[in-house]
Amino acid sequence: VVGRVARAHGLCGQVVVNLETDCPEERFHPGAELFVKRPHGTGVEVLTVTSVRFHRGRPVVGLSGVDDMNAAIALANIELRVPVERLAPLPAGTFYRHDLVDCVVETSAGARVGVVTAVEGEVGGSRLVVETPRGEVLVPLVAEICRTVAPGDKRIVIAPPDGLLDLNART
């Protein structure tokens, strides 16, 4: 996921995008291909960026086949994606959010907490959604708590502050 359509912009089919990428200029430029799956659609649809400008840090994007406000409104909340094979290699110690799904989460003492089912939030304020035997727990994705993040090993070691694991768990 590189962005999510926030809303329509204007009458000509442009959309405002909430970013979920660290390199928006690479993902949003004329000619770039974005992939979407509409809720009631069949399969994946390719939309080509026809125009882009940035306003207050967010791209305002024109897309092929989205020519009026109604077509743009129909894209609200749709995820804009790129195939995994088109992702740039990352420097050591960094990872893509989707790489964390299915990682086993354990405490620094070795106790198993659960498995990551999703990563929520914006790039600067993300949290792991961890399915535990007692229900879903949200763990902030910050270095102070997530001490070891090893997506290649499908393992995340956390040092949770007192009460964090009980805060969101259903009893």
Short mmCIF file of N, CA and C in Angstrom, two decimals:
data_model
loop_
_atom_site.label_atom_id
_atom_site.label_comp_id
_atom_site.label_asym_id
_atom_site.label_seq_id
_atom_site.Cartn_x
_atom_site.Cartn_y
_atom_site.Cartn_z
N VAL A 1 0.85 -1.17 0.00
CA VAL A 1 0.00 0.00 0.00
C VAL A 1 0.90 1.23 0.00
N VAL A 2 0.69 2.12 -0.98
CA VAL A 2 1.47 3.36 -1.05
C VAL A 2 0.62 4.57 -0.73
N GLY A 3 -0.69 4.38 -0.67
CA GLY A 3 -1.58 5.48 -0.33
C GLY A 3 -3.02 5.00 -0.29
N ARG A 4 -3.86 5.88 0.20
CA ARG A 4 -5.29 5.60 0.27
C ARG A 4 -6.01 6.86 -0.20
N VAL A 5 -6.99 6.68 -1.08
CA VAL A 5 -7.73 7.83 -1.59
C VAL A 5 -8.53 8.44 -0.44
N ALA A 6 -8.28 9.71 -0.17
CA ALA A 6 -8.99 10.41 0.90
C ALA A 6 -10.35 10.91 0.43
N ARG A 7 -10.33 11.55 -0.76
CA ARG A 7 -11.57 12.14 -1.25
C ARG A 7 -11.36 12.64 -2.67
N ALA A 8 -12.48 12.98 -3.30
CA ALA A 8 -12.43 13.61 -4.62
C ALA A 8 -11.95 15.05 -4.46
N HIS A 9 -11.35 15.57 -5.53
CA HIS A 9 -10.89 16.96 -5.54
C HIS A 9 -11.31 17.60 -6.86
N GLY A 10 -12.24 18.52 -6.80
CA GLY A 10 -12.67 19.22 -8.01
C GLY A 10 -13.65 18.41 -8.83
N LEU A 11 -13.92 18.91 -10.02
CA LEU A 11 -14.94 18.33 -10.89
C LEU A 11 -14.38 17.40 -11.97
N CYS A 12 -13.05 17.36 -12.12
CA CYS A 12 -12.46 16.65 -13.26
C CYS A 12 -11.92 15.26 -12.91
N GLY A 13 -12.25 14.73 -11.74
CA GLY A 13 -11.87 13.37 -11.42
C GLY A 13 -10.58 13.22 -10.64
N GLN A 14 -10.00 14.30 -10.17
CA GLN A 14 -8.79 14.17 -9.37
C GLN A 14 -9.15 13.71 -7.96
N VAL A 15 -8.16 13.08 -7.28
CA VAL A 15 -8.36 12.61 -5.91
C VAL A 15 -7.20 13.08 -5.04
N VAL A 16 -7.50 13.29 -3.76
CA VAL A 16 -6.48 13.59 -2.77
C VAL A 16 -6.09 12.27 -2.14
N VAL A 17 -4.78 12.05 -1.97
CA VAL A 17 -4.29 10.77 -1.45
C VAL A 17 -3.60 10.97 -0.10
N ASN A 18 -3.96 10.12 0.86
CA ASN A 18 -3.23 10.04 2.13
C ASN A 18 -2.08 9.08 1.90
N LEU A 19 -0.87 9.56 2.11
CA LEU A 19 0.32 8.77 1.80
C LEU A 19 0.58 7.67 2.81
N GLU A 20 1.09 6.55 2.30
CA GLU A 20 1.58 5.47 3.12
C GLU A 20 2.90 4.98 2.54
N THR A 21 3.70 5.93 2.07
CA THR A 21 5.00 5.64 1.50
C THR A 21 5.98 6.72 1.91
N ASP A 22 7.24 6.36 2.01
CA ASP A 22 8.28 7.34 2.32
C ASP A 22 8.82 8.02 1.07
N CYS A 23 8.43 7.53 -0.10
CA CYS A 23 8.95 8.11 -1.35
C CYS A 23 7.79 8.44 -2.29
N PRO A 24 7.02 9.49 -1.96
CA PRO A 24 5.83 9.82 -2.76
C PRO A 24 6.15 10.24 -4.20
N GLU A 25 7.28 10.91 -4.41
CA GLU A 25 7.61 11.34 -5.77
C GLU A 25 7.89 10.15 -6.68
N GLU A 26 8.39 9.06 -6.10
CA GLU A 26 8.66 7.85 -6.87
C GLU A 26 7.37 7.11 -7.22
N ARG A 27 6.39 7.15 -6.34
CA ARG A 27 5.15 6.41 -6.53
C ARG A 27 4.09 7.20 -7.28
N PHE A 28 4.11 8.52 -7.15
CA PHE A 28 3.07 9.37 -7.74
C PHE A 28 3.70 10.35 -8.72
N HIS A 29 3.77 9.93 -9.97
CA HIS A 29 4.25 10.78 -11.06
C HIS A 29 3.51 10.34 -12.32
N PRO A 30 3.36 11.24 -13.29
CA PRO A 30 2.66 10.85 -14.52
C PRO A 30 3.28 9.60 -15.13
N GLY A 31 2.43 8.64 -15.45
CA GLY A 31 2.88 7.37 -16.02
C GLY A 31 2.99 6.24 -15.00
N ALA A 32 3.01 6.58 -13.71
CA ALA A 32 3.11 5.54 -12.68
C ALA A 32 1.84 4.69 -12.67
N GLU A 33 2.00 3.40 -12.46
CA GLU A 33 0.87 2.50 -12.38
C GLU A 33 0.56 2.18 -10.93
N LEU A 34 -0.72 2.30 -10.59
CA LEU A 34 -1.20 1.97 -9.24
C LEU A 34 -2.26 0.90 -9.39
N PHE A 35 -2.32 0.01 -8.44
CA PHE A 35 -3.23 -1.13 -8.51
C PHE A 35 -4.28 -1.00 -7.43
N VAL A 36 -5.54 -1.24 -7.80
CA VAL A 36 -6.65 -1.12 -6.85
C VAL A 36 -7.56 -2.33 -6.98
N LYS A 37 -8.20 -2.64 -5.87
CA LYS A 37 -9.24 -3.66 -5.87
C LYS A 37 -10.47 -3.00 -5.28
N ARG A 38 -11.45 -2.79 -6.13
CA ARG A 38 -12.68 -2.13 -5.67
C ARG A 38 -13.52 -3.13 -4.87
N PRO A 39 -14.28 -2.64 -3.89
CA PRO A 39 -15.05 -3.55 -3.03
C PRO A 39 -15.97 -4.50 -3.79
N HIS A 40 -16.59 -4.05 -4.85
CA HIS A 40 -17.52 -4.91 -5.59
C HIS A 40 -16.99 -5.24 -6.98
N GLY A 41 -15.69 -5.05 -7.16
CA GLY A 41 -15.09 -5.32 -8.45
C GLY A 41 -14.66 -6.76 -8.57
N THR A 42 -14.22 -7.10 -9.77
CA THR A 42 -13.71 -8.44 -10.01
C THR A 42 -12.24 -8.32 -10.35
N GLY A 43 -11.40 -8.71 -9.44
CA GLY A 43 -9.96 -8.67 -9.69
C GLY A 43 -9.33 -7.32 -9.40
N VAL A 44 -8.10 -7.21 -9.86
CA VAL A 44 -7.30 -6.00 -9.63
C VAL A 44 -7.34 -5.14 -10.87
N GLU A 45 -7.46 -3.84 -10.66
CA GLU A 45 -7.54 -2.87 -11.75
C GLU A 45 -6.27 -2.01 -11.72
N VAL A 46 -5.73 -1.72 -12.90
CA VAL A 46 -4.56 -0.86 -13.00
C VAL A 46 -5.02 0.54 -13.38
N LEU A 47 -4.59 1.53 -12.57
CA LEU A 47 -4.87 2.94 -12.88
C LEU A 47 -3.54 3.63 -13.10
N THR A 48 -3.44 4.36 -14.19
CA THR A 48 -2.20 5.09 -14.51
C THR A 48 -2.36 6.54 -14.07
N VAL A 49 -1.34 7.05 -13.40
CA VAL A 49 -1.33 8.45 -12.97
C VAL A 49 -1.17 9.32 -14.21
N THR A 50 -2.11 10.26 -14.39
CA THR A 50 -2.04 11.16 -15.54
C THR A 50 -1.54 12.54 -15.15
N SER A 51 -1.76 12.90 -13.89
CA SER A 51 -1.27 14.20 -13.41
C SER A 51 -1.09 14.12 -11.91
N VAL A 52 -0.23 14.97 -11.39
CA VAL A 52 -0.02 15.01 -9.94
C VAL A 52 0.55 16.37 -9.56
N ARG A 53 0.08 16.85 -8.42
CA ARG A 53 0.67 18.01 -7.78
C ARG A 53 0.53 17.78 -6.29
N PHE A 54 1.41 18.36 -5.53
CA PHE A 54 1.37 18.17 -4.09
C PHE A 54 0.79 19.41 -3.43
N HIS A 55 -0.15 19.20 -2.53
CA HIS A 55 -0.77 20.29 -1.79
C HIS A 55 -0.75 19.92 -0.31
N ARG A 56 -0.06 20.73 0.48
CA ARG A 56 0.08 20.48 1.91
C ARG A 56 0.60 19.09 2.21
N GLY A 57 1.56 18.64 1.40
CA GLY A 57 2.21 17.36 1.64
C GLY A 57 1.49 16.15 1.09
N ARG A 58 0.31 16.35 0.52
CA ARG A 58 -0.44 15.22 -0.04
C ARG A 58 -0.57 15.38 -1.55
N PRO A 59 -0.47 14.27 -2.28
CA PRO A 59 -0.65 14.37 -3.72
C PRO A 59 -2.12 14.52 -4.11
N VAL A 60 -2.36 15.38 -5.08
CA VAL A 60 -3.65 15.50 -5.74
C VAL A 60 -3.41 14.88 -7.11
N VAL A 61 -4.09 13.75 -7.36
CA VAL A 61 -3.72 12.89 -8.48
C VAL A 61 -4.87 12.76 -9.47
N GLY A 62 -4.51 12.82 -10.75
CA GLY A 62 -5.42 12.47 -11.83
C GLY A 62 -5.10 11.04 -12.25
N LEU A 63 -6.13 10.23 -12.49
CA LEU A 63 -5.94 8.82 -12.85
C LEU A 63 -6.68 8.50 -14.14
N SER A 64 -6.08 7.62 -14.93
CA SER A 64 -6.72 7.21 -16.19
C SER A 64 -8.08 6.59 -15.91
N GLY A 65 -9.07 6.99 -16.70
CA GLY A 65 -10.40 6.42 -16.55
C GLY A 65 -11.23 7.04 -15.44
N VAL A 66 -10.65 7.95 -14.69
CA VAL A 66 -11.38 8.65 -13.62
C VAL A 66 -11.51 10.09 -14.10
N ASP A 67 -12.63 10.37 -14.80
CA ASP A 67 -12.75 11.62 -15.54
C ASP A 67 -13.72 12.63 -14.96
N ASP A 68 -14.46 12.25 -13.91
CA ASP A 68 -15.39 13.21 -13.33
C ASP A 68 -15.48 12.99 -11.82
N MET A 69 -16.18 13.88 -11.17
CA MET A 69 -16.27 13.83 -9.72
C MET A 69 -16.92 12.54 -9.23
N ASN A 70 -17.90 12.03 -9.90
CA ASN A 70 -18.56 10.79 -9.47
C ASN A 70 -17.59 9.61 -9.49
N ALA A 71 -16.78 9.53 -10.53
CA ALA A 71 -15.79 8.44 -10.61
C ALA A 71 -14.75 8.60 -9.50
N ALA A 72 -14.38 9.84 -9.18
CA ALA A 72 -13.41 10.08 -8.10
C ALA A 72 -14.02 9.75 -6.75
N ILE A 73 -15.27 10.11 -6.53
CA ILE A 73 -15.96 9.80 -5.27
C ILE A 73 -16.01 8.28 -5.06
N ALA A 74 -16.18 7.52 -6.13
CA ALA A 74 -16.26 6.06 -6.02
C ALA A 74 -14.93 5.45 -5.55
N LEU A 75 -13.85 6.20 -5.63
CA LEU A 75 -12.54 5.69 -5.18
C LEU A 75 -12.25 6.00 -3.71
N ALA A 76 -13.11 6.73 -3.04
CA ALA A 76 -12.86 7.11 -1.64
C ALA A 76 -12.55 5.87 -0.80
N ASN A 77 -11.50 5.97 -0.01
CA ASN A 77 -11.02 4.92 0.91
C ASN A 77 -10.38 3.72 0.22
N ILE A 78 -10.21 3.76 -1.08
CA ILE A 78 -9.57 2.66 -1.81
C ILE A 78 -8.05 2.73 -1.59
N GLU A 79 -7.44 1.57 -1.33
CA GLU A 79 -5.99 1.50 -1.19
C GLU A 79 -5.35 1.53 -2.57
N LEU A 80 -4.28 2.30 -2.69
CA LEU A 80 -3.48 2.35 -3.91
C LEU A 80 -2.23 1.52 -3.63
N ARG A 81 -1.99 0.53 -4.46
CA ARG A 81 -0.91 -0.43 -4.21
C ARG A 81 0.05 -0.52 -5.39
N VAL A 82 1.22 -1.06 -5.10
CA VAL A 82 2.18 -1.45 -6.14
C VAL A 82 2.57 -2.89 -5.86
N PRO A 83 2.95 -3.64 -6.89
CA PRO A 83 3.37 -5.02 -6.67
C PRO A 83 4.66 -5.09 -5.85
N VAL A 84 4.79 -6.14 -5.07
CA VAL A 84 5.97 -6.31 -4.20
C VAL A 84 7.26 -6.25 -5.01
N GLU A 85 7.24 -6.83 -6.20
CA GLU A 85 8.47 -6.85 -7.01
C GLU A 85 8.91 -5.46 -7.48
N ARG A 86 8.04 -4.47 -7.36
CA ARG A 86 8.41 -3.10 -7.73
C ARG A 86 8.91 -2.28 -6.55
N LEU A 87 8.97 -2.87 -5.38
CA LEU A 87 9.47 -2.15 -4.21
C LEU A 87 10.98 -2.05 -4.26
N ALA A 88 11.48 -0.92 -3.82
CA ALA A 88 12.92 -0.71 -3.79
C ALA A 88 13.53 -1.49 -2.63
N PRO A 89 14.75 -1.99 -2.80
CA PRO A 89 15.42 -2.64 -1.67
C PRO A 89 15.64 -1.61 -0.56
N LEU A 90 15.54 -2.06 0.67
CA LEU A 90 15.68 -1.16 1.81
C LEU A 90 17.04 -1.31 2.46
N PRO A 91 17.51 -0.24 3.10
CA PRO A 91 18.77 -0.34 3.84
C PRO A 91 18.62 -1.29 5.03
N ALA A 92 19.72 -1.79 5.52
CA ALA A 92 19.71 -2.68 6.69
C ALA A 92 19.01 -1.99 7.85
N GLY A 93 18.25 -2.77 8.59
CA GLY A 93 17.56 -2.23 9.76
C GLY A 93 16.22 -1.58 9.47
N THR A 94 15.80 -1.59 8.20
CA THR A 94 14.50 -1.03 7.84
C THR A 94 13.66 -2.13 7.20
N PHE A 95 12.36 -1.90 7.10
CA PHE A 95 11.46 -2.93 6.60
C PHE A 95 10.19 -2.29 6.07
N TYR A 96 9.49 -3.04 5.26
CA TYR A 96 8.17 -2.63 4.82
C TYR A 96 7.15 -3.12 5.83
N ARG A 97 6.10 -2.37 6.02
CA ARG A 97 5.07 -2.71 7.00
C ARG A 97 4.46 -4.09 6.74
N HIS A 98 4.22 -4.42 5.48
CA HIS A 98 3.60 -5.71 5.17
C HIS A 98 4.50 -6.88 5.54
N ASP A 99 5.82 -6.64 5.65
CA ASP A 99 6.74 -7.69 6.06
C ASP A 99 6.54 -8.11 7.51
N LEU A 100 5.87 -7.28 8.31
CA LEU A 100 5.67 -7.59 9.72
C LEU A 100 4.47 -8.49 9.99
N VAL A 101 3.55 -8.57 9.03
CA VAL A 101 2.38 -9.43 9.19
C VAL A 101 2.86 -10.89 9.25
N ASP A 102 2.32 -11.63 10.20
CA ASP A 102 2.65 -13.03 10.48
C ASP A 102 3.92 -13.19 11.30
N CYS A 103 4.54 -12.09 11.73
CA CYS A 103 5.68 -12.22 12.64
C CYS A 103 5.19 -12.64 14.03
N VAL A 104 5.95 -13.51 14.68
CA VAL A 104 5.66 -13.90 16.05
C VAL A 104 6.21 -12.83 16.97
N VAL A 105 5.39 -12.39 17.93
CA VAL A 105 5.81 -11.37 18.90
C VAL A 105 6.05 -12.07 20.23
N GLU A 106 7.22 -11.78 20.81
CA GLU A 106 7.55 -12.34 22.12
C GLU A 106 8.20 -11.25 22.96
N THR A 107 8.17 -11.46 24.27
CA THR A 107 8.80 -10.50 25.17
C THR A 107 10.30 -10.77 25.22
N SER A 108 11.05 -9.82 25.73
CA SER A 108 12.50 -10.00 25.84
C SER A 108 12.84 -11.14 26.80
N ALA A 109 11.88 -11.55 27.65
CA ALA A 109 12.08 -12.70 28.54
C ALA A 109 11.77 -14.02 27.82
N GLY A 110 11.30 -13.95 26.57
CA GLY A 110 11.05 -15.15 25.79
C GLY A 110 9.62 -15.64 25.80
N ALA A 111 8.72 -14.93 26.47
CA ALA A 111 7.31 -15.35 26.51
C ALA A 111 6.62 -14.97 25.20
N ARG A 112 5.92 -15.91 24.61
CA ARG A 112 5.18 -15.65 23.36
C ARG A 112 3.96 -14.78 23.67
N VAL A 113 3.81 -13.70 22.91
CA VAL A 113 2.67 -12.80 23.06
C VAL A 113 1.59 -13.16 22.05
N GLY A 114 1.97 -13.30 20.78
CA GLY A 114 1.01 -13.61 19.73
C GLY A 114 1.62 -13.40 18.36
N VAL A 115 0.75 -13.19 17.36
CA VAL A 115 1.18 -13.04 15.98
C VAL A 115 0.61 -11.75 15.41
N VAL A 116 1.43 -11.01 14.67
CA VAL A 116 1.00 -9.76 14.04
C VAL A 116 0.02 -10.08 12.91
N THR A 117 -1.16 -9.47 12.98
CA THR A 117 -2.16 -9.67 11.93
C THR A 117 -2.27 -8.46 11.01
N ALA A 118 -1.79 -7.29 11.49
CA ALA A 118 -1.85 -6.07 10.68
C ALA A 118 -0.95 -5.02 11.30
N VAL A 119 -0.65 -4.00 10.52
CA VAL A 119 0.05 -2.81 11.00
C VAL A 119 -0.86 -1.64 10.69
N GLU A 120 -1.25 -0.89 11.72
CA GLU A 120 -2.18 0.23 11.55
C GLU A 120 -1.47 1.55 11.75
N GLY A 121 -2.14 2.61 11.32
CA GLY A 121 -1.65 3.96 11.56
C GLY A 121 -0.83 4.49 10.42
N GLU A 122 -0.42 5.72 10.59
CA GLU A 122 0.38 6.40 9.58
C GLU A 122 1.84 5.97 9.72
N VAL A 123 2.63 6.33 8.72
CA VAL A 123 4.04 5.95 8.72
C VAL A 123 4.74 6.43 9.99
N GLY A 124 4.44 7.62 10.48
CA GLY A 124 5.11 8.16 11.66
C GLY A 124 4.53 7.71 12.99
N GLY A 125 3.41 7.01 13.00
CA GLY A 125 2.78 6.60 14.25
C GLY A 125 2.07 5.27 14.09
N SER A 126 2.83 4.23 13.80
CA SER A 126 2.25 2.93 13.52
C SER A 126 2.14 2.08 14.78
N ARG A 127 1.26 1.09 14.71
CA ARG A 127 1.12 0.13 15.80
C ARG A 127 0.88 -1.25 15.21
N LEU A 128 1.39 -2.26 15.91
CA LEU A 128 1.19 -3.64 15.51
C LEU A 128 -0.14 -4.12 16.08
N VAL A 129 -0.91 -4.81 15.29
CA VAL A 129 -2.11 -5.48 15.77
C VAL A 129 -1.70 -6.93 15.99
N VAL A 130 -1.70 -7.34 17.27
CA VAL A 130 -1.21 -8.67 17.63
C VAL A 130 -2.37 -9.51 18.15
N GLU A 131 -2.57 -10.65 17.50
CA GLU A 131 -3.61 -11.58 17.97
C GLU A 131 -2.99 -12.46 19.03
N THR A 132 -3.57 -12.41 20.24
CA THR A 132 -3.09 -13.18 21.38
C THR A 132 -4.18 -14.15 21.82
N PRO A 133 -3.86 -15.09 22.70
CA PRO A 133 -4.89 -15.99 23.20
C PRO A 133 -6.03 -15.25 23.92
N ARG A 134 -5.74 -14.04 24.43
CA ARG A 134 -6.76 -13.27 25.15
C ARG A 134 -7.43 -12.22 24.27
N GLY A 135 -7.13 -12.20 22.99
CA GLY A 135 -7.72 -11.22 22.09
C GLY A 135 -6.66 -10.35 21.45
N GLU A 136 -7.12 -9.33 20.77
CA GLU A 136 -6.24 -8.43 20.03
C GLU A 136 -5.57 -7.43 20.97
N VAL A 137 -4.26 -7.22 20.76
CA VAL A 137 -3.50 -6.24 21.52
C VAL A 137 -2.81 -5.32 20.53
N LEU A 138 -2.82 -4.03 20.82
CA LEU A 138 -2.15 -3.04 19.99
C LEU A 138 -0.82 -2.68 20.63
N VAL A 139 0.26 -2.79 19.87
CA VAL A 139 1.61 -2.52 20.37
C VAL A 139 2.21 -1.39 19.53
N PRO A 140 2.55 -0.25 20.15
CA PRO A 140 3.17 0.82 19.38
C PRO A 140 4.47 0.35 18.72
N LEU A 141 4.63 0.70 17.46
CA LEU A 141 5.83 0.31 16.71
C LEU A 141 6.89 1.39 16.90
N VAL A 142 7.50 1.36 18.08
CA VAL A 142 8.55 2.32 18.44
C VAL A 142 9.74 1.55 19.00
N ALA A 143 10.93 2.09 18.81
CA ALA A 143 12.16 1.41 19.22
C ALA A 143 12.21 1.12 20.72
N GLU A 144 11.59 1.97 21.53
CA GLU A 144 11.61 1.75 22.98
C GLU A 144 10.86 0.49 23.38
N ILE A 145 9.88 0.09 22.58
CA ILE A 145 9.08 -1.11 22.88
C ILE A 145 9.50 -2.28 22.00
N CYS A 146 9.59 -2.05 20.70
CA CYS A 146 9.97 -3.11 19.75
C CYS A 146 11.49 -3.13 19.64
N ARG A 147 12.11 -3.92 20.48
CA ARG A 147 13.58 -3.94 20.60
C ARG A 147 14.25 -4.65 19.44
N THR A 148 13.66 -5.73 18.96
CA THR A 148 14.21 -6.46 17.82
C THR A 148 13.08 -6.67 16.82
N VAL A 149 13.31 -6.19 15.60
CA VAL A 149 12.35 -6.41 14.52
C VAL A 149 13.11 -7.14 13.43
N ALA A 150 12.77 -8.42 13.26
CA ALA A 150 13.48 -9.27 12.30
C ALA A 150 12.46 -9.92 11.37
N PRO A 151 11.98 -9.17 10.36
CA PRO A 151 10.97 -9.73 9.48
C PRO A 151 11.45 -10.96 8.72
N GLY A 152 12.74 -11.04 8.42
CA GLY A 152 13.27 -12.22 7.74
C GLY A 152 13.13 -13.48 8.56
N ASP A 153 13.21 -13.33 9.88
CA ASP A 153 13.04 -14.46 10.80
C ASP A 153 11.60 -14.57 11.29
N LYS A 154 10.74 -13.65 10.84
CA LYS A 154 9.33 -13.58 11.28
C LYS A 154 9.24 -13.49 12.80
N ARG A 155 10.03 -12.55 13.38
CA ARG A 155 10.13 -12.45 14.83
C ARG A 155 10.27 -10.99 15.24
N ILE A 156 9.51 -10.62 16.27
CA ILE A 156 9.61 -9.29 16.88
C ILE A 156 9.69 -9.49 18.38
N VAL A 157 10.73 -8.90 18.98
CA VAL A 157 10.91 -8.98 20.43
C VAL A 157 10.54 -7.62 21.01
N ILE A 158 9.64 -7.63 22.01
CA ILE A 158 9.19 -6.39 22.61
C ILE A 158 9.55 -6.33 24.09
N ALA A 159 9.69 -5.12 24.58
CA ALA A 159 9.85 -4.85 26.01
C ALA A 159 8.69 -3.94 26.38
N PRO A 160 7.52 -4.53 26.62
CA PRO A 160 6.32 -3.71 26.84
C PRO A 160 6.34 -3.04 28.21
N PRO A 161 5.89 -1.80 28.28
CA PRO A 161 5.75 -1.17 29.59
C PRO A 161 4.67 -1.89 30.39
N ASP A 162 4.74 -1.77 31.70
CA ASP A 162 3.75 -2.44 32.56
C ASP A 162 2.34 -2.12 32.12
N GLY A 163 1.53 -3.15 31.97
CA GLY A 163 0.12 -3.00 31.65
C GLY A 163 -0.21 -2.93 30.18
N LEU A 164 0.78 -2.76 29.29
CA LEU A 164 0.48 -2.62 27.86
C LEU A 164 -0.24 -3.84 27.31
N LEU A 165 0.22 -5.02 27.63
CA LEU A 165 -0.38 -6.23 27.07
C LEU A 165 -1.77 -6.50 27.62
N ASP A 166 -2.08 -5.93 28.78
CA ASP A 166 -3.41 -6.10 29.36
C ASP A 166 -4.36 -4.96 28.97
N LEU A 167 -3.80 -3.85 28.48
CA LEU A 167 -4.58 -2.65 28.20
C LEU A 167 -5.70 -2.90 27.20
N ASN A 168 -5.39 -3.57 26.10
CA ASN A 168 -6.37 -3.73 25.04
C ASN A 168 -6.96 -5.14 25.00
N ALA A 169 -6.38 -6.07 25.73
CA ALA A 169 -6.83 -7.46 25.64
C ALA A 169 -8.24 -7.61 26.20
N ARG A 170 -9.01 -8.43 25.50
CA ARG A 170 -10.35 -8.75 26.01
C ARG A 170 -10.20 -9.85 27.04
N THR A 171 -10.93 -9.76 28.12
CA THR A 171 -10.84 -10.80 29.15
C THR A 171 -12.04 -11.71 29.12
#
